[in-house]
XYZ file of C-alpha atoms in Angstrom:
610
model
C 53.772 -123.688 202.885
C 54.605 -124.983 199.132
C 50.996 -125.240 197.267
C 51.157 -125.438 194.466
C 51.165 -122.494 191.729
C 52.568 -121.603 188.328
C 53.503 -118.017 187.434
C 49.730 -117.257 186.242
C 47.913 -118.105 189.457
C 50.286 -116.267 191.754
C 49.958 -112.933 189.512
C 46.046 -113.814 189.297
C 46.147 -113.815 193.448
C 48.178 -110.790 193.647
C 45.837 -109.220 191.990
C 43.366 -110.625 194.058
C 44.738 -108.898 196.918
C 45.548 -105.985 195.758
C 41.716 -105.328 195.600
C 41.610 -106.210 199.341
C 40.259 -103.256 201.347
C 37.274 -102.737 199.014
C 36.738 -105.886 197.199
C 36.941 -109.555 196.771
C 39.259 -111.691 194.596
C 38.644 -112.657 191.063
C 41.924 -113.909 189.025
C 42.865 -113.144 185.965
C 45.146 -115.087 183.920
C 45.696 -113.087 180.322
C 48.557 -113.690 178.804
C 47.242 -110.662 176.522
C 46.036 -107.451 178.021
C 43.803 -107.416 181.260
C 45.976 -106.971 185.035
C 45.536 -109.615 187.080
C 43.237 -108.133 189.328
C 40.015 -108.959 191.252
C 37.061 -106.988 192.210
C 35.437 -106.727 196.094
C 33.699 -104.789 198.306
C 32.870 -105.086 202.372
C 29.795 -104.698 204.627
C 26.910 -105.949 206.475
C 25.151 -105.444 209.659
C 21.880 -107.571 211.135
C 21.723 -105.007 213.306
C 20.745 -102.037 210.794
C 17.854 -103.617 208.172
C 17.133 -100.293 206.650
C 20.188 -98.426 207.020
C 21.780 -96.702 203.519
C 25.191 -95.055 203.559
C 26.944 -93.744 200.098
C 30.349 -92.635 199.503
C 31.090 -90.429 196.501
C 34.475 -90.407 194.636
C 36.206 -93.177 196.518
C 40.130 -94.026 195.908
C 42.020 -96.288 197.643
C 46.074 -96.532 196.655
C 46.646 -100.312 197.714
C 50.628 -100.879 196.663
C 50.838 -101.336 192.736
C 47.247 -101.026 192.737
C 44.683 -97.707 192.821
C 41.039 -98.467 192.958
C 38.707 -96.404 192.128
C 34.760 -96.577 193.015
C 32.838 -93.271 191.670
C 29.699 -94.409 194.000
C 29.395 -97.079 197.138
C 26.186 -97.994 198.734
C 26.240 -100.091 202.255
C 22.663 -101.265 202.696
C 21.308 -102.561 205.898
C 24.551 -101.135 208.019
C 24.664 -99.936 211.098
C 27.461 -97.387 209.825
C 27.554 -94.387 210.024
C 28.848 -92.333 206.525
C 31.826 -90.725 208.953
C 32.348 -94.337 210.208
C 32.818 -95.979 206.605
C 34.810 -92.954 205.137
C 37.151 -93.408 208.152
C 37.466 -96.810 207.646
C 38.171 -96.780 203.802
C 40.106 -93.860 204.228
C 43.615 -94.636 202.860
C 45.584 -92.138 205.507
C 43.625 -93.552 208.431
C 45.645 -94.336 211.466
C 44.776 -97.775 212.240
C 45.992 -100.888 210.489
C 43.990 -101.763 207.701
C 43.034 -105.362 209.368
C 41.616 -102.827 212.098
C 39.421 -101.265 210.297
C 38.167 -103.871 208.424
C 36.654 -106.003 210.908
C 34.386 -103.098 211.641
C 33.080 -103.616 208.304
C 29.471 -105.051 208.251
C 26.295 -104.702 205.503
C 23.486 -106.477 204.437
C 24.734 -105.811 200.689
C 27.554 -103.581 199.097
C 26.626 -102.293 195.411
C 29.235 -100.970 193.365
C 28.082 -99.734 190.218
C 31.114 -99.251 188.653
C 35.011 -100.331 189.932
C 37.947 -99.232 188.134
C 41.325 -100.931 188.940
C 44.327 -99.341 187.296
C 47.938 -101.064 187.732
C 51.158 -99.549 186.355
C 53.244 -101.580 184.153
C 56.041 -101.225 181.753
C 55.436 -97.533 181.654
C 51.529 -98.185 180.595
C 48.532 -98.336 182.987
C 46.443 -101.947 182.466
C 42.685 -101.015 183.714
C 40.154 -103.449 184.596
C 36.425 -102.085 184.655
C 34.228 -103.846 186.568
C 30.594 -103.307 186.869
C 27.261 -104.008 189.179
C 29.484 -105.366 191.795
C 27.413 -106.726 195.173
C 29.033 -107.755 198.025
C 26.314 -109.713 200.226
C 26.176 -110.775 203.869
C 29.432 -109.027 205.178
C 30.386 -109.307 208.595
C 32.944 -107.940 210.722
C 34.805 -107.610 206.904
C 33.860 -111.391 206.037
C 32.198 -111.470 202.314
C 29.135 -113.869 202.156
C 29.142 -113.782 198.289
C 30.186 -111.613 195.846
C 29.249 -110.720 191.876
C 29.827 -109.062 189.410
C 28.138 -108.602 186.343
C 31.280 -108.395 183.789
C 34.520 -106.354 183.608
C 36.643 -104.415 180.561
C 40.298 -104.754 180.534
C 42.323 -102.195 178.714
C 45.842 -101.162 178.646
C 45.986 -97.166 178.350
C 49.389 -95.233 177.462
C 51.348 -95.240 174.156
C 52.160 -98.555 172.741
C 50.148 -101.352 170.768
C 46.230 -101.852 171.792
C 45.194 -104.806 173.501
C 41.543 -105.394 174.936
C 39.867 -108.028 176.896
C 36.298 -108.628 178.821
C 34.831 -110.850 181.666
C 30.919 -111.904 181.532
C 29.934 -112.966 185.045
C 32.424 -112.787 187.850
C 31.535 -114.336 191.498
C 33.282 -115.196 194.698
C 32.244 -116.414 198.093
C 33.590 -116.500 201.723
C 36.078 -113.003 201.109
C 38.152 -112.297 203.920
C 39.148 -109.083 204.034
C 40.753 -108.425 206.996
C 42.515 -111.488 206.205
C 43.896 -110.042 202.614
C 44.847 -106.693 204.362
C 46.716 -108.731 206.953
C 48.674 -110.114 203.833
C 48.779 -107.362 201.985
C 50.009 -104.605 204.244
C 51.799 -106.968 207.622
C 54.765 -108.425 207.818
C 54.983 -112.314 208.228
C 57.837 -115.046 208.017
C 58.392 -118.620 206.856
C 56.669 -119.164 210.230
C 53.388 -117.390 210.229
C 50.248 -119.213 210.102
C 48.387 -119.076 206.627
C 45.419 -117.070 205.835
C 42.477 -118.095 203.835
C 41.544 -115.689 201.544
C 38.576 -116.926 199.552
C 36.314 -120.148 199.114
C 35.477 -119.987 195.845
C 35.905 -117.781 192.784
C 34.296 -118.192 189.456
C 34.756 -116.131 186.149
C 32.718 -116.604 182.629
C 32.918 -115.489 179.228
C 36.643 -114.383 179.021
C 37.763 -113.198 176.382
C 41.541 -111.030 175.446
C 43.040 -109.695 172.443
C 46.306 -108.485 171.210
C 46.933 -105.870 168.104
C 48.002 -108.635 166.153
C 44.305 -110.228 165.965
C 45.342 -113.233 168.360
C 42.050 -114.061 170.691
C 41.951 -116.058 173.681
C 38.710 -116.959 175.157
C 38.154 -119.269 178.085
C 35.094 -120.549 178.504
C 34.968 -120.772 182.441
C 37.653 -120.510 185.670
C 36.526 -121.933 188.624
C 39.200 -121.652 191.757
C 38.509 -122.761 195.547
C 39.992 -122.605 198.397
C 43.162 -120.074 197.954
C 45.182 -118.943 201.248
C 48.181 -116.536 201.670
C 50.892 -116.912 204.073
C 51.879 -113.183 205.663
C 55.997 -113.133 203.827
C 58.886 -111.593 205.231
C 58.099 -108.323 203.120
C 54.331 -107.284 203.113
C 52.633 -108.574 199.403
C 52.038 -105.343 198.272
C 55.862 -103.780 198.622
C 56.542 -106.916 197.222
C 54.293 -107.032 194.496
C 54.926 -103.420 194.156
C 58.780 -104.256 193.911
C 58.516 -107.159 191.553
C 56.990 -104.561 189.267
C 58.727 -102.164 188.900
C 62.016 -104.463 188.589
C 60.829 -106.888 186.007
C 63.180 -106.745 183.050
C 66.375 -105.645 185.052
C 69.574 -107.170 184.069
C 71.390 -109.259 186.691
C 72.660 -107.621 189.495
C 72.140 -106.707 193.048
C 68.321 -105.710 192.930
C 68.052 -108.901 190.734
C 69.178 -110.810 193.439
C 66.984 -109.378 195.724
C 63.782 -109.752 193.764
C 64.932 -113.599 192.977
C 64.225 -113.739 197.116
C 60.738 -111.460 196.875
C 59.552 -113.893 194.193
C 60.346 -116.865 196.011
C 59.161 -115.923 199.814
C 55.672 -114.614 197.604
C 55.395 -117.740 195.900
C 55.610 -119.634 198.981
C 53.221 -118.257 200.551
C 50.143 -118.608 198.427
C 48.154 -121.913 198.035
C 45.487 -122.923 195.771
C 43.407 -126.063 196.714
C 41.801 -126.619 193.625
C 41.461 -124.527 189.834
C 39.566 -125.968 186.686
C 39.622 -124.174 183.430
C 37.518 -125.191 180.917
C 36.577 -124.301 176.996
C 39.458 -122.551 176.009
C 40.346 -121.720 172.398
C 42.931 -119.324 170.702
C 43.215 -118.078 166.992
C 45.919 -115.942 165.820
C 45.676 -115.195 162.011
C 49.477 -114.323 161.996
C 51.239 -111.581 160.639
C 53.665 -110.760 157.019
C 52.762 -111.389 153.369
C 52.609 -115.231 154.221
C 51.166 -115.434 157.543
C 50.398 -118.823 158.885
C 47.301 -119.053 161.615
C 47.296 -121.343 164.425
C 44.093 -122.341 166.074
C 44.306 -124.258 169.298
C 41.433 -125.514 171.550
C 41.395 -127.049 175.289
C 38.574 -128.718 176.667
C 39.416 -129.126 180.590
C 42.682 -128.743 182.500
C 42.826 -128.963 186.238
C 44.417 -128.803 189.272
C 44.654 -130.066 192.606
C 46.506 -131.534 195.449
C 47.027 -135.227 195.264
C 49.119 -137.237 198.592
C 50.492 -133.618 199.615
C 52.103 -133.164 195.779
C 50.296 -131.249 192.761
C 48.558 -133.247 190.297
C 47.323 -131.448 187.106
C 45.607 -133.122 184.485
C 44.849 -131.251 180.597
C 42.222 -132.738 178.262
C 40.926 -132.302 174.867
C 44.014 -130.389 173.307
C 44.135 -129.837 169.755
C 46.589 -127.478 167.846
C 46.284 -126.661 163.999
C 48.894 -125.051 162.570
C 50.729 -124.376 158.735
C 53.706 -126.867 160.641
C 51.248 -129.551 161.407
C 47.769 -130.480 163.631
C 48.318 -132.376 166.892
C 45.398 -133.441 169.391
C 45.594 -134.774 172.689
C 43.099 -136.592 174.198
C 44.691 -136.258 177.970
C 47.505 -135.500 179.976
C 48.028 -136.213 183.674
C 51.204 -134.265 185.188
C 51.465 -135.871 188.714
C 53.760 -135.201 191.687
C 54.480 -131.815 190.990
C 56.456 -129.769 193.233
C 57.882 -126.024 193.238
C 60.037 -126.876 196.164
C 63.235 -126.982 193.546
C 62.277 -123.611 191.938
C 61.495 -122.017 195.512
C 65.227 -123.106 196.481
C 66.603 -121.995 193.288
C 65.118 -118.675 193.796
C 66.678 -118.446 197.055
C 70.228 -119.235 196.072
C 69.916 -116.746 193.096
C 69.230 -114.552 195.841
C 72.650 -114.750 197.708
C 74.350 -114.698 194.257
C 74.814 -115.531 190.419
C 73.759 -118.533 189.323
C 76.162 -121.134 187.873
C 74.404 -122.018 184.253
C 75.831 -126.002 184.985
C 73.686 -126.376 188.363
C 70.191 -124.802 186.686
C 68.835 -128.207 186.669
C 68.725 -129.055 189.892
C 66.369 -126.226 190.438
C 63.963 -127.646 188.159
C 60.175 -127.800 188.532
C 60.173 -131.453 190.389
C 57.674 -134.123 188.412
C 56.572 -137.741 189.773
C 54.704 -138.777 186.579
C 53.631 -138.017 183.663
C 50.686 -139.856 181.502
C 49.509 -139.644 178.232
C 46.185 -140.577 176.737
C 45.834 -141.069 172.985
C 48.332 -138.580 171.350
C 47.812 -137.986 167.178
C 50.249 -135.705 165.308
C 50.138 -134.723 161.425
C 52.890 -133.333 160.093
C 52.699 -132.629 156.501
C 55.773 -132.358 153.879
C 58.113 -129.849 154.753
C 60.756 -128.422 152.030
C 64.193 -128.609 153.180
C 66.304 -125.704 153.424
C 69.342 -127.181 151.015
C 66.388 -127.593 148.656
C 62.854 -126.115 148.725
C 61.602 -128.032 146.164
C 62.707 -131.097 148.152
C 59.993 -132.192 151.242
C 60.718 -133.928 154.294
C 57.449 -135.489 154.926
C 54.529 -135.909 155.298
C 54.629 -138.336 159.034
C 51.637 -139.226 160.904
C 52.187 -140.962 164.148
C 49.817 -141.686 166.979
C 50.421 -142.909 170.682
C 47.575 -144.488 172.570
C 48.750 -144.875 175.767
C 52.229 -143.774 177.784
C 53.512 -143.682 181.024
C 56.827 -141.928 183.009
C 57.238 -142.278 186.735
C 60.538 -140.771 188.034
C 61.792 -140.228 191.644
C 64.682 -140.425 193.860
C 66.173 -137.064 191.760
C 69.830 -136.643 192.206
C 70.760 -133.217 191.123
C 67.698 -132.350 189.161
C 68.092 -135.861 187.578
C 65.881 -139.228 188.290
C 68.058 -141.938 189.337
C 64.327 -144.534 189.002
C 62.377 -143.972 186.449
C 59.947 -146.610 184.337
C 58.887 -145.798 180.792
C 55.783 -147.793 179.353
C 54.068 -147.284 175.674
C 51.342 -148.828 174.659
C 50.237 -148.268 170.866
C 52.982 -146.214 169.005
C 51.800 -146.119 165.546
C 52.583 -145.178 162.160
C 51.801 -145.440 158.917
C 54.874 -146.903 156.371
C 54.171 -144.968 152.899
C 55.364 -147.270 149.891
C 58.397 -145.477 148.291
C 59.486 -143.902 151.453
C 63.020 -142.770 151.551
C 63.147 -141.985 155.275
C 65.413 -144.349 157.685
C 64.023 -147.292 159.207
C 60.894 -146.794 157.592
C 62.245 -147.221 154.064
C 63.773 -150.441 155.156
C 60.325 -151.728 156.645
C 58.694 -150.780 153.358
C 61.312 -153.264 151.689
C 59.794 -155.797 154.090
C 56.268 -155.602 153.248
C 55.376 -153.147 155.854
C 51.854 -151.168 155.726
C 52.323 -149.748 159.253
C 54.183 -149.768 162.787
C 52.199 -150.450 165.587
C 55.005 -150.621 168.948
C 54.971 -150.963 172.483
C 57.341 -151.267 175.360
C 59.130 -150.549 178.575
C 61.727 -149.616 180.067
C 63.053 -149.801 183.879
C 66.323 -148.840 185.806
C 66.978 -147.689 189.069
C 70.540 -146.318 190.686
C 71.859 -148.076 193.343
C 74.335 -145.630 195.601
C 75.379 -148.121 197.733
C 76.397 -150.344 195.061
C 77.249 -147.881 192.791
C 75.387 -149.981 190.232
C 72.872 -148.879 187.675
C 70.340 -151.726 187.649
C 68.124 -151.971 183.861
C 65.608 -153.969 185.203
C 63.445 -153.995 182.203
C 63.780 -152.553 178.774
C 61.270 -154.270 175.964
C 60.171 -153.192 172.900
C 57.566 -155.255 171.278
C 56.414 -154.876 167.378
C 53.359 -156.530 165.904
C 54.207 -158.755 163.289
C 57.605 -158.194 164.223
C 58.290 -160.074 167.879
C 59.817 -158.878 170.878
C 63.355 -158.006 172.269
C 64.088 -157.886 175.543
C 67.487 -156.762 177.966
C 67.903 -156.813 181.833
C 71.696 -155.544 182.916
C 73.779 -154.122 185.493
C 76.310 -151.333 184.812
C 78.664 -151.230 187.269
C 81.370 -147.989 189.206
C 78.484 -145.745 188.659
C 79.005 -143.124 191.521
C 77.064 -139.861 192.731
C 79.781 -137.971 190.360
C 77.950 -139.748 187.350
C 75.157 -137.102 188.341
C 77.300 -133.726 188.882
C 75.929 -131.075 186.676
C 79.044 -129.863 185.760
C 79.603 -131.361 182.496
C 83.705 -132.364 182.760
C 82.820 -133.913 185.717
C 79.823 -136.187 185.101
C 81.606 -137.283 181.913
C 84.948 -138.189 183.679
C 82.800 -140.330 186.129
C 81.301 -142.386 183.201
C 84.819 -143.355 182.217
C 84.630 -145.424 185.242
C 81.492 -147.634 184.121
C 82.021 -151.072 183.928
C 79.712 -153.589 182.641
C 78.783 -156.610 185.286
C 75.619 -158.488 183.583
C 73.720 -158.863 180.060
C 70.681 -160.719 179.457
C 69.084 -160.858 175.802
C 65.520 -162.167 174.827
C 64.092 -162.043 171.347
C 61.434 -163.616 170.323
C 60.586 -164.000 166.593
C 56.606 -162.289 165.685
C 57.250 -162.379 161.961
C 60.035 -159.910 161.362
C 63.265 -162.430 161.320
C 61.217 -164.452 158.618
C 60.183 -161.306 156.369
C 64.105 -160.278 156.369
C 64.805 -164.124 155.468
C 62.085 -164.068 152.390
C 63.202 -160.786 151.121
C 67.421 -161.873 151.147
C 66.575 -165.101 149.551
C 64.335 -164.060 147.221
C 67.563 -161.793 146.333
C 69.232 -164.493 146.272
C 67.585 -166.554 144.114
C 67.124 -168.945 147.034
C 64.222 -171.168 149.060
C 63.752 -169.091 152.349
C 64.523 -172.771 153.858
C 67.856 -173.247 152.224
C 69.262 -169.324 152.984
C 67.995 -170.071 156.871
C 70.469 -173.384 156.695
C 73.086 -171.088 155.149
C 72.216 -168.384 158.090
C 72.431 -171.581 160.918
C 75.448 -173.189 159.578
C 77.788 -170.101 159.329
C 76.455 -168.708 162.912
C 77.543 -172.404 164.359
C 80.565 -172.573 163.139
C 81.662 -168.408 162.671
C 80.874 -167.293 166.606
C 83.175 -169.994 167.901
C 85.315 -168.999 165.561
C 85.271 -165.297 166.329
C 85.155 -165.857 170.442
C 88.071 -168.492 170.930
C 86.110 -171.649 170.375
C 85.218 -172.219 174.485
C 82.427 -174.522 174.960
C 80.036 -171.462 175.703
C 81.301 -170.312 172.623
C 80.064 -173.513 170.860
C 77.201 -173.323 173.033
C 75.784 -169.609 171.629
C 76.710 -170.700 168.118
C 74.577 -173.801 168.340
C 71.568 -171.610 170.197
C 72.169 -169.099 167.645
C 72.037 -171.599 164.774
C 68.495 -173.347 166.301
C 67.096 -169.980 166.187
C 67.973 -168.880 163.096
C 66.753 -172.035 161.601
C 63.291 -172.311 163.373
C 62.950 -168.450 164.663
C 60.967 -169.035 168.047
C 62.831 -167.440 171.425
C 66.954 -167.248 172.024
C 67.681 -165.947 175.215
C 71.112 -164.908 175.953
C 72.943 -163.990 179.658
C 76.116 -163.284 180.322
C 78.029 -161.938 183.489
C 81.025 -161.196 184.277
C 83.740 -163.524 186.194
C 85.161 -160.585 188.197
C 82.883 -159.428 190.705
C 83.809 -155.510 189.147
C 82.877 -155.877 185.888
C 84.591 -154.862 182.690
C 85.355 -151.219 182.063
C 86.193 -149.379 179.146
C 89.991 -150.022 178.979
C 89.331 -153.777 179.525
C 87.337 -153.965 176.070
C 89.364 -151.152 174.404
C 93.060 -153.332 175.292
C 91.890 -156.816 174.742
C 93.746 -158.276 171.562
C 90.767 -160.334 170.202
C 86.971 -160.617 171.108
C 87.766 -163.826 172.765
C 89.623 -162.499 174.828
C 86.800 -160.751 176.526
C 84.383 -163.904 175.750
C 86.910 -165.861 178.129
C 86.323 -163.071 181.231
C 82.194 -163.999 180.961
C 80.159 -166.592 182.249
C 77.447 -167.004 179.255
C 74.393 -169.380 179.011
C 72.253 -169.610 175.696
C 69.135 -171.609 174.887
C 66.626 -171.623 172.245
C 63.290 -172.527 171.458
């Protein structure tokens, strides 16, 4: 069962679990300080209204994970104090699922919960306090709170802090995390779900260096756990201890732990929202970044992961950037899962890493704006680079059919590139479009192809680039002898394959928006010349110089006379040409012919203007 997850959201329901016997889940996903833990607790009864039972001193080793509860009360329970001590006592002889499901309260209070997990040779603690666990039956949480948590990482080494305001969860099944965390299980086992809803406020985490992350609000629903092949908490418990082992044998093994783990958990829905990070920076010149997010989700969407980011800005020394959304669309871990698995059973070759690549159906963009300013150049630091401003309003990638970790259809499609064109500029392209009168850029476009493997034939459907106040150019094509070895990650191979290309079909389109007659102005006012008297000059010598270059055929003639119309009164030329053999022309055709018209002879061309 492949739901979904990054890295962050399987640690956060780890964590989760790892609080199972006492408490319920709440996620955590610091990349600062805080463990990735949740807080919980069990118990209600309608059979006992009035009933009170406390423990005193209460520690429960769960795996990775020690919890540790100086005082629980179970109000309304028909408990006894023996009864709940045996059942939250860590050497008890039942199964931990057992004993849970005899769990029932009107209300759990917890005034304080401290969860301590060993890492890196450190101890991250997470603090939680006034924790209630209401309406438990038979080990099933109603709703749970808590009014805030401390996260602190204690041992020697650099500080690092964090805190929680309100935590909350609702529908807890405890039985159902011990199940996970303490049973065996298989690719086979039916999933588990752990929670309805969790919901955490106020974060905020902080490194030695200054850096602050705060996030506003995390609101999760609907996670569920699949029982692995190796209980979660050896697992988690092993993942631990062998993070930042070099490759080997127990790498192997983990690369299997972290895969059958990650399969196994499912989210159905997360939303983070106000989320902002400062980091001052560090040295005699330090240069602060500032970053905010507004709202990213994520979801399931036709069985694949959709995930969508909005309101991102960065400010930084090297330039500001904001986003105004970002939609990442048939997402899929399957690749990664497999990957996993094979690093498992062995080494890795470095050349086949891509096919093991997060998979991605589309990704859309919503109004992108970057600012970079002037940057001095390393030859010359008194020499800048910049400044470049460019915005995108709209863009669009759908890929699919992967071979190999690679797309074999994809369609690209822009809408708004834009950039300003400073007077004086020395940069390429752009210095050249200043020399045409040029303020700005303002492009769009698309482009299409699809692989056919039957055919062997790589089909450009579409590719169009339009400018305004320039025109538009468009090509459609088919590249022919382009196997399934074209693909092979391994480099020699792909690159041999390509040798084999040939080309079959060409079709050309432009149409003239104003750029043809600005490059016309600007030669002949060079030129001392009428624009209309260098554009007779252009038609004549393309009329009678591309016969003369392709062998003088009549389609020869016939694309120096479309050529010539165009060039004279600049409206649309459109261009095709195929090849007579049904294979195409490879490389070693065009590289042995003795004269371009000797190619122009093997093509079937057609040319028109307008």
């Amino acid at each position: 069962m492949t739901r979904s997850s990054t890295t962050g959201v399987a640690r956060a329901a780890l964590g989760a679990l790892a609080c199972a016997t006492l408490t319920a889940a709440l996620p955590v996903l610091p990349p600062f300080a805080g463990p990735a833990l949740a807080q919980t607790t069990p118990t209600q009864d309608a059979a006992a209204q009035g009933a009170v039972v406390a423990l005193d001193e209460v520690v429960l080793p769960l795996g990775p994970v020690t919890l540790k509860a100086p005082k629980i009360e179970l109000r309304g329970t028909a408990l006894s104090r023996d009864e709940a001590r045996a059942i939250l006592d860590p050497a008890g002889p039942a199964p931990w699922r057992t004993r849970l499901d005899k769990l029932s309260a009107r209300e759990i209070v917890i005034p304080v919960l401290r969860v301590e997990q060993p890492t890196g040779g450190r101890v991250q603690v997470a603090v939680y306090h006034d924790v209630v666990a209401r309406d438990v039956a038979a080990g099933r949480i109603g709703t749970l709170e808590a009014g805030g948590a401390t996260l602190t990482v204690e041992g020697p080494g650099p500080d690092a802090a964090g805190a929680y305001g309100r935590l909350s969860a609702r529908e807890v099944d405890l039985p159902g995390l011990a199940r996970l965390f303490t049973e065996p299980g298989g690719p086979d086992a039916a999933p588990v779900r752990i929670y309805g809803g969790v919901t955490a406020e106020d974060i905020a985490l902080t490194n030695p260096d200054g850096a602050a992350l705060r996030i506003a609000r995390i609101d999760a629903r609907d996670l569920t756990g699949r029982p692995t092949t190796i209980p979660w908490a050896e697992s988690a418990r092993a993942l631990a201890e062998g993070a930042g082992k070099p490759a080997g044998p127990d790498r192997s093994r983990l690369s299997g732990l972290a895969a059958d783990l990650i399969d196994g958990i499912g989210v159905g829905g997360l939303e983070i929202s106000g989320v902002t990070f400062a980091a001052p920076g560090v040295g005699p010149r330090p240069n602060p970044v500032r970053a905010s997010l507004a709202r990213v989700t994520y979801g399931l969407e036709d069985g694949a992961g959709r995930m969508r980011a909005e309101g991102l800005s960065v400010d930084a020394p090297a330039g500001r950037v904001a986003l105004k959304g970002l939609t990442l669309s048939g997402l899929s871990l399957k690749p990664v899962l497999e990957g996993l698995r094979r690093a498992a059973a062995g080494p890795l070759d470095q050349a086949e890493l891509r096919r093991y690549a997060p998979g991605i159906g589309r990704i859309a963009l919503e109004t992108l704006d970057v600012d970079l300013p002037a940057q001095p150049t390393a030859e010359d630091p008194l020499k800048a680079s910049g400044p470049l401003r460019f915005a995108v309003r709209n863009a669009d990638l759908a890929m699919s059919d992967l071979r190999d970790g690679v797309p074999t259809a994809s369609r690209l499609a822009f809408d708004g590139f834009t950039c300003a064109v400073p007077p004086g500029t020395t940069a390429p392209v752009l210095a050249d479009l200043a020399g045409l009168g040029y303020t700005s850029l303002d492009l769009s476009g698309t482009a299409e192809t699809r692989w056919d493997e039957a055919a062997r034939e790589v089909i450009v459907k579409d590719v169009t680039l339009t400018g305004k106040d320039m025109g538009t150019a468009r090509i459609t094509g088919t590249i022919g002898g382009i196997g399934k070895e074209v693909f092979d990650p391994e480099p020699m191979v792909s690159s041999l394959a390509l040798l084999g290309a040939s080309a079959k079909s060409l079709g050309l389109t432009l149409e003239n928006g104003g750029l043809f007659q600005r490059f016309v102005d600007q030669q002949a006012k060079a030129q001392s010349l009428k624009p209309e008297e260098l554009q007779r000059e252009y038609g004549t010598a393309a009329m009678l110089g591309i016969p003369a270059v392709l062998g003088g055929s009549p389609s020869a003639k016939a694309l120096g006379q479309a050529v010539s119309r165009f060039v004279v009164k600049p409206g649309r030329l459109s261009v095709s040409a195929a090849a007579k053999d049904p294979a195409g022309l490879g490389l070693m055709d065009f590289s042995t012919a003795p004269s371009p018209g000797k190619i122009f002879d093997r093509l079937t061309v057609d040319a028109t203007a307008e």
